[in-house]
Amino acid sequence: MSILKIVEYGSPILRQKSKEVTKISKKIKTLITDMLDTMYHANGVGLAAPQVGENLRIFVIDVSDPDGPINPMVFVNPKIIKKSGAINSYEGCLSFPKAYTNVRRYKNVMVKALDINGRPFIKEARDGELLARAIQHEFDHLEGHMFIDHCRNRFEANEVLAKYNLPAVQEEWLVDEKELEEEIVLWEKEHPKEVEEQRKAQEQ
Ligand code: NI
């Protein structure tokens, strides 16, 4: 059991595409348990291998209630096999201490991966639940992407990043998500009450 050092935004490691795991060796299993320890220690919901300096296609997630029993999920060589819908997600990342911003995400995702013993499984997450957003967030890390690449407002994102002395949004990494944005805007127009509640929750 070890707590690993978390790589911060600005490090080139976070912009590299990670490699497939070819064998779940003892070393890989240790890395996975260390990643879980590191995630719990940092009170995170998810952590991807590049965030601890390993460009391997592995991430871990636990979206359970912090006061209840733990529910660690391990994803090795994940593939997103279905995605649909659009939602606004207010996100942060362990590699961006304290910086949160609004990003675009798919509402529903289905992911195929291997567990810590190399057994394949399929996980579905729906309705913009935390797990759906966490899967997309962590999967992104394996592609060299980060949540700010999905920011809905780069000026707002840059303001937050500057506040915490983090580098600005990188234009060349921004993801074009016109269709997602249109769907989110439409939803927001039809749900002014929920939008107001989201805003209030963010101010806290
Ligand atoms: Ni992250």
CSV table of C-alpha atoms and ligand atoms in Angstrom, one decimal:
chain,number,residue,atom,x,y,z
A,1,MET,CA,0.0,0.0,0.0
A,2,SER,CA,1.4,3.3,-1.0
A,3,ILE,CA,0.2,6.8,-1.7
A,4,LEU,CA,1.5,8.0,-5.0
A,5,LYS,CA,2.4,11.5,-6.0
A,6,ILE,CA,-0.3,13.0,-8.2
A,7,VAL,CA,0.9,14.7,-11.4
A,8,GLU,CA,-0.4,18.3,-11.8
A,9,TYR,CA,-1.8,20.0,-14.9
A,10,GLY,CA,1.1,21.5,-16.9
A,11,SER,CA,3.1,18.2,-16.9
A,12,PRO,CA,3.5,16.7,-20.4
A,13,ILE,CA,2.7,13.2,-19.0
A,14,LEU,CA,-1.0,14.3,-18.8
A,15,ARG,CA,-1.0,15.1,-22.6
A,16,GLN,CA,0.4,11.7,-23.7
A,17,LYS,CA,-1.7,9.0,-25.1
A,18,SER,CA,-1.5,6.0,-22.8
A,19,LYS,CA,-0.6,2.4,-23.9
A,20,GLU,CA,-2.7,-0.7,-23.6
A,21,VAL,CA,-1.9,-3.1,-20.8
A,22,THR,CA,-0.7,-6.3,-22.3
A,23,LYS,CA,-0.6,-8.4,-19.2
A,24,ILE,CA,-2.0,-7.9,-15.7
A,25,SER,CA,1.2,-8.7,-13.9
A,26,LYS,CA,1.9,-8.4,-10.2
A,27,LYS,CA,3.4,-4.9,-10.9
A,28,ILE,CA,0.2,-3.8,-12.6
A,29,LYS,CA,-1.9,-5.1,-9.7
A,30,THR,CA,0.3,-3.2,-7.3
A,31,LEU,CA,-0.1,0.0,-9.4
A,32,ILE,CA,-3.9,-0.5,-9.3
A,33,THR,CA,-4.1,-0.9,-5.5
A,34,ASP,CA,-1.8,2.1,-5.1
A,35,MET,CA,-4.0,4.1,-7.4
A,36,LEU,CA,-7.0,3.2,-5.3
A,37,ASP,CA,-5.1,4.1,-2.1
A,38,THR,CA,-4.1,7.4,-3.7
A,39,MET,CA,-7.6,8.2,-4.9
A,40,TYR,CA,-9.1,7.6,-1.4
A,41,HIS,CA,-6.3,9.5,0.3
A,42,ALA,CA,-7.1,12.5,-1.9
A,43,ASN,CA,-10.9,12.2,-1.5
A,44,GLY,CA,-11.2,11.8,-5.2
A,45,VAL,CA,-14.0,10.1,-7.2
A,46,GLY,CA,-11.6,8.8,-9.9
A,47,LEU,CA,-8.0,8.6,-10.9
A,48,ALA,CA,-6.2,7.6,-14.1
A,49,ALA,CA,-2.8,6.0,-14.4
A,50,PRO,CA,-1.2,9.0,-16.2
A,51,GLN,CA,-2.1,11.1,-13.1
A,52,VAL,CA,0.4,9.0,-11.1
A,53,GLY,CA,3.0,9.2,-13.9
A,54,GLU,CA,2.2,5.9,-15.7
A,55,ASN,CA,1.0,6.2,-19.3
A,56,LEU,CA,-1.0,3.0,-19.2
A,57,ARG,CA,-4.7,2.5,-20.0
A,58,ILE,CA,-6.0,2.1,-16.4
A,59,PHE,CA,-8.4,4.1,-14.3
A,60,VAL,CA,-10.2,3.6,-11.0
A,61,ILE,CA,-13.5,5.1,-9.8
A,62,ASP,CA,-15.5,5.1,-6.6
A,63,VAL,CA,-18.8,7.0,-6.7
A,64,SER,CA,-20.2,5.6,-3.5
A,65,ASP,CA,-21.3,7.8,-0.6
A,66,PRO,CA,-18.2,8.9,1.3
A,67,ASP,CA,-19.9,7.9,4.6
A,68,GLY,CA,-20.8,4.5,3.4
A,69,PRO,CA,-18.8,1.4,2.4
A,70,ILE,CA,-16.3,1.7,-0.4
A,71,ASN,CA,-17.1,0.4,-3.9
A,72,PRO,CA,-13.9,0.5,-5.9
A,73,MET,CA,-14.2,0.0,-9.7
A,74,VAL,CA,-11.2,-0.8,-11.8
A,75,PHE,CA,-11.1,-0.3,-15.6
A,76,VAL,CA,-8.2,-1.7,-17.6
A,77,ASN,CA,-8.0,-1.1,-21.4
A,78,PRO,CA,-11.5,0.5,-21.4
A,79,LYS,CA,-13.4,1.2,-24.5
A,80,ILE,CA,-16.5,3.4,-24.6
A,81,ILE,CA,-18.9,1.4,-26.8
A,82,LYS,CA,-22.0,3.6,-26.6
A,83,LYS,CA,-22.7,7.3,-25.8
A,84,SER,CA,-25.7,9.4,-26.1
A,85,GLY,CA,-27.5,12.5,-24.8
A,86,ALA,CA,-25.8,15.6,-23.4
A,87,ILE,CA,-25.4,17.2,-20.0
A,88,ASN,CA,-23.7,20.0,-18.2
A,89,SER,CA,-21.2,18.7,-15.6
A,90,TYR,CA,-19.4,20.8,-13.0
A,91,GLU,CA,-16.1,19.1,-12.7
A,92,GLY,CA,-12.7,19.2,-11.0
A,93,CYS,CA,-9.7,16.9,-11.2
A,94,LEU,CA,-7.1,15.7,-8.7
A,95,SER,CA,-4.5,17.1,-11.1
A,96,PHE,CA,-6.1,20.6,-10.8
A,97,PRO,CA,-6.2,21.3,-7.1
A,98,LYS,CA,-9.4,23.2,-6.3
A,99,ALA,CA,-10.2,24.3,-9.9
A,100,TYR,CA,-13.8,23.5,-11.0
A,101,THR,CA,-15.6,24.5,-14.2
A,102,ASN,CA,-18.6,23.6,-16.3
A,103,VAL,CA,-18.0,21.1,-19.1
A,104,ARG,CA,-20.0,19.2,-21.6
A,105,ARG,CA,-20.5,15.5,-21.2
A,106,TYR,CA,-22.6,12.7,-22.7
A,107,LYS,CA,-25.6,11.7,-20.5
A,108,ASN,CA,-25.3,8.0,-21.0
A,109,VAL,CA,-22.3,5.8,-21.6
A,110,MET,CA,-21.5,2.1,-21.9
A,111,VAL,CA,-17.9,1.0,-21.3
A,112,LYS,CA,-16.2,-2.3,-21.9
A,113,ALA,CA,-13.0,-3.0,-19.9
A,114,LEU,CA,-11.1,-5.6,-18.0
A,115,ASP,CA,-11.1,-5.9,-14.2
A,116,ILE,CA,-8.1,-6.3,-11.9
A,117,ASN,CA,-8.1,-10.0,-12.7
A,118,GLY,CA,-8.2,-9.5,-16.4
A,119,ARG,CA,-11.9,-10.5,-16.7
A,120,PRO,CA,-13.9,-8.5,-19.2
A,121,PHE,CA,-17.0,-6.7,-18.1
A,122,ILE,CA,-19.5,-4.1,-19.4
A,123,LYS,CA,-20.7,-1.1,-17.3
A,124,GLU,CA,-23.5,1.1,-18.2
A,125,ALA,CA,-24.1,4.6,-16.6
A,126,ARG,CA,-27.2,6.6,-17.4
A,127,ASP,CA,-29.0,10.0,-17.0
A,128,GLY,CA,-25.8,12.0,-16.4
A,129,GLU,CA,-25.2,10.2,-13.0
A,130,LEU,CA,-21.8,10.8,-11.4
A,131,LEU,CA,-20.5,7.4,-12.7
A,132,ALA,CA,-21.4,8.4,-16.3
A,133,ARG,CA,-19.4,11.6,-16.0
A,134,ALA,CA,-16.5,10.0,-14.1
A,135,ILE,CA,-16.1,7.3,-16.7
A,136,GLN,CA,-15.8,10.0,-19.5
A,137,HIS,CA,-13.5,12.2,-17.3
A,138,GLU,CA,-11.1,9.3,-16.5
A,139,PHE,CA,-11.2,7.8,-20.0
A,140,ASP,CA,-10.1,11.2,-21.3
A,141,HIS,CA,-6.9,11.1,-19.3
A,142,LEU,CA,-5.9,8.0,-21.2
A,143,GLU,CA,-6.2,10.0,-24.5
A,144,GLY,CA,-4.2,12.9,-23.2
A,145,HIS,CA,-7.4,14.9,-22.7
A,146,MET,CA,-8.5,16.7,-19.6
A,147,PHE,CA,-11.9,18.1,-18.4
A,148,ILE,CA,-11.0,21.7,-19.3
A,149,ASP,CA,-10.8,20.6,-23.0
A,150,HIS,CA,-14.6,20.2,-22.7
A,151,CYS,CA,-15.2,23.6,-21.0
A,152,ARG,CA,-18.4,25.3,-22.0
A,153,ASN,CA,-16.8,28.7,-21.5
A,154,ARG,CA,-13.1,29.1,-21.9
A,155,PHE,CA,-13.0,32.6,-20.3
A,156,GLU,CA,-14.7,31.3,-17.2
A,157,ALA,CA,-12.3,28.3,-17.2
A,158,ASN,CA,-9.2,30.5,-17.6
A,159,GLU,CA,-10.3,32.7,-14.8
A,160,VAL,CA,-10.5,29.7,-12.4
A,161,LEU,CA,-7.2,28.3,-13.6
A,162,ALA,CA,-5.5,31.6,-13.2
A,163,LYS,CA,-6.9,31.9,-9.7
A,164,TYR,CA,-5.1,28.7,-8.7
A,165,ASN,CA,-1.9,29.5,-10.7
A,166,LEU,CA,-2.6,26.7,-13.2
A,167,PRO,CA,-1.8,27.1,-17.0
A,168,ALA,CA,-4.6,28.4,-19.2
A,169,VAL,CA,-6.8,26.3,-21.5
A,170,GLN,CA,-4.9,25.1,-24.5
A,171,GLU,CA,-6.8,26.1,-27.6
A,172,GLU,CA,-5.4,23.2,-29.7
A,173,TRP,CA,-6.8,20.7,-27.2
A,174,LEU,CA,-10.3,22.1,-27.1
A,175,VAL,CA,-12.9,19.5,-28.2
A,176,ASP,CA,-15.5,20.7,-30.7
A,177,GLU,CA,-18.9,19.6,-29.3
A,178,LYS,CA,-21.4,21.8,-31.1
A,179,GLU,CA,-24.1,19.2,-30.9
A,180,LEU,CA,-23.7,18.5,-27.2
A,181,GLU,CA,-23.7,22.3,-26.5
A,182,GLU,CA,-26.9,22.8,-28.5
A,183,GLU,CA,-28.6,20.0,-26.6
A,184,ILE,CA,-27.5,21.4,-23.3
A,185,VAL,CA,-28.6,24.9,-24.1
A,186,LEU,CA,-32.0,23.6,-25.2
A,187,TRP,CA,-32.4,21.6,-21.9
A,188,GLU,CA,-31.4,24.7,-19.9
A,189,LYS,CA,-34.0,26.8,-21.7
A,190,GLU,CA,-36.6,24.3,-20.8
A,191,HIS,CA,-35.4,23.9,-17.2
A,192,PRO,CA,-34.7,27.4,-15.7
A,193,LYS,CA,-35.4,26.2,-12.1
A,194,GLU,CA,-32.8,23.4,-12.3
A,195,VAL,CA,-30.3,25.7,-13.9
A,196,GLU,CA,-30.7,28.1,-11.0
A,197,GLU,CA,-30.3,25.3,-8.5
A,198,GLN,CA,-27.1,24.2,-10.3
A,199,ARG,CA,-25.8,27.8,-10.1
A,200,LYS,CA,-26.5,28.0,-6.4
A,201,ALA,CA,-24.8,24.7,-5.7
A,202,GLN,CA,-21.7,25.9,-7.5
A,203,GLU,CA,-21.5,29.1,-5.4
A,204,GLN,CA,-21.2,27.0,-2.2
B,1,NI,NI,-9.0,14.0,-13.7
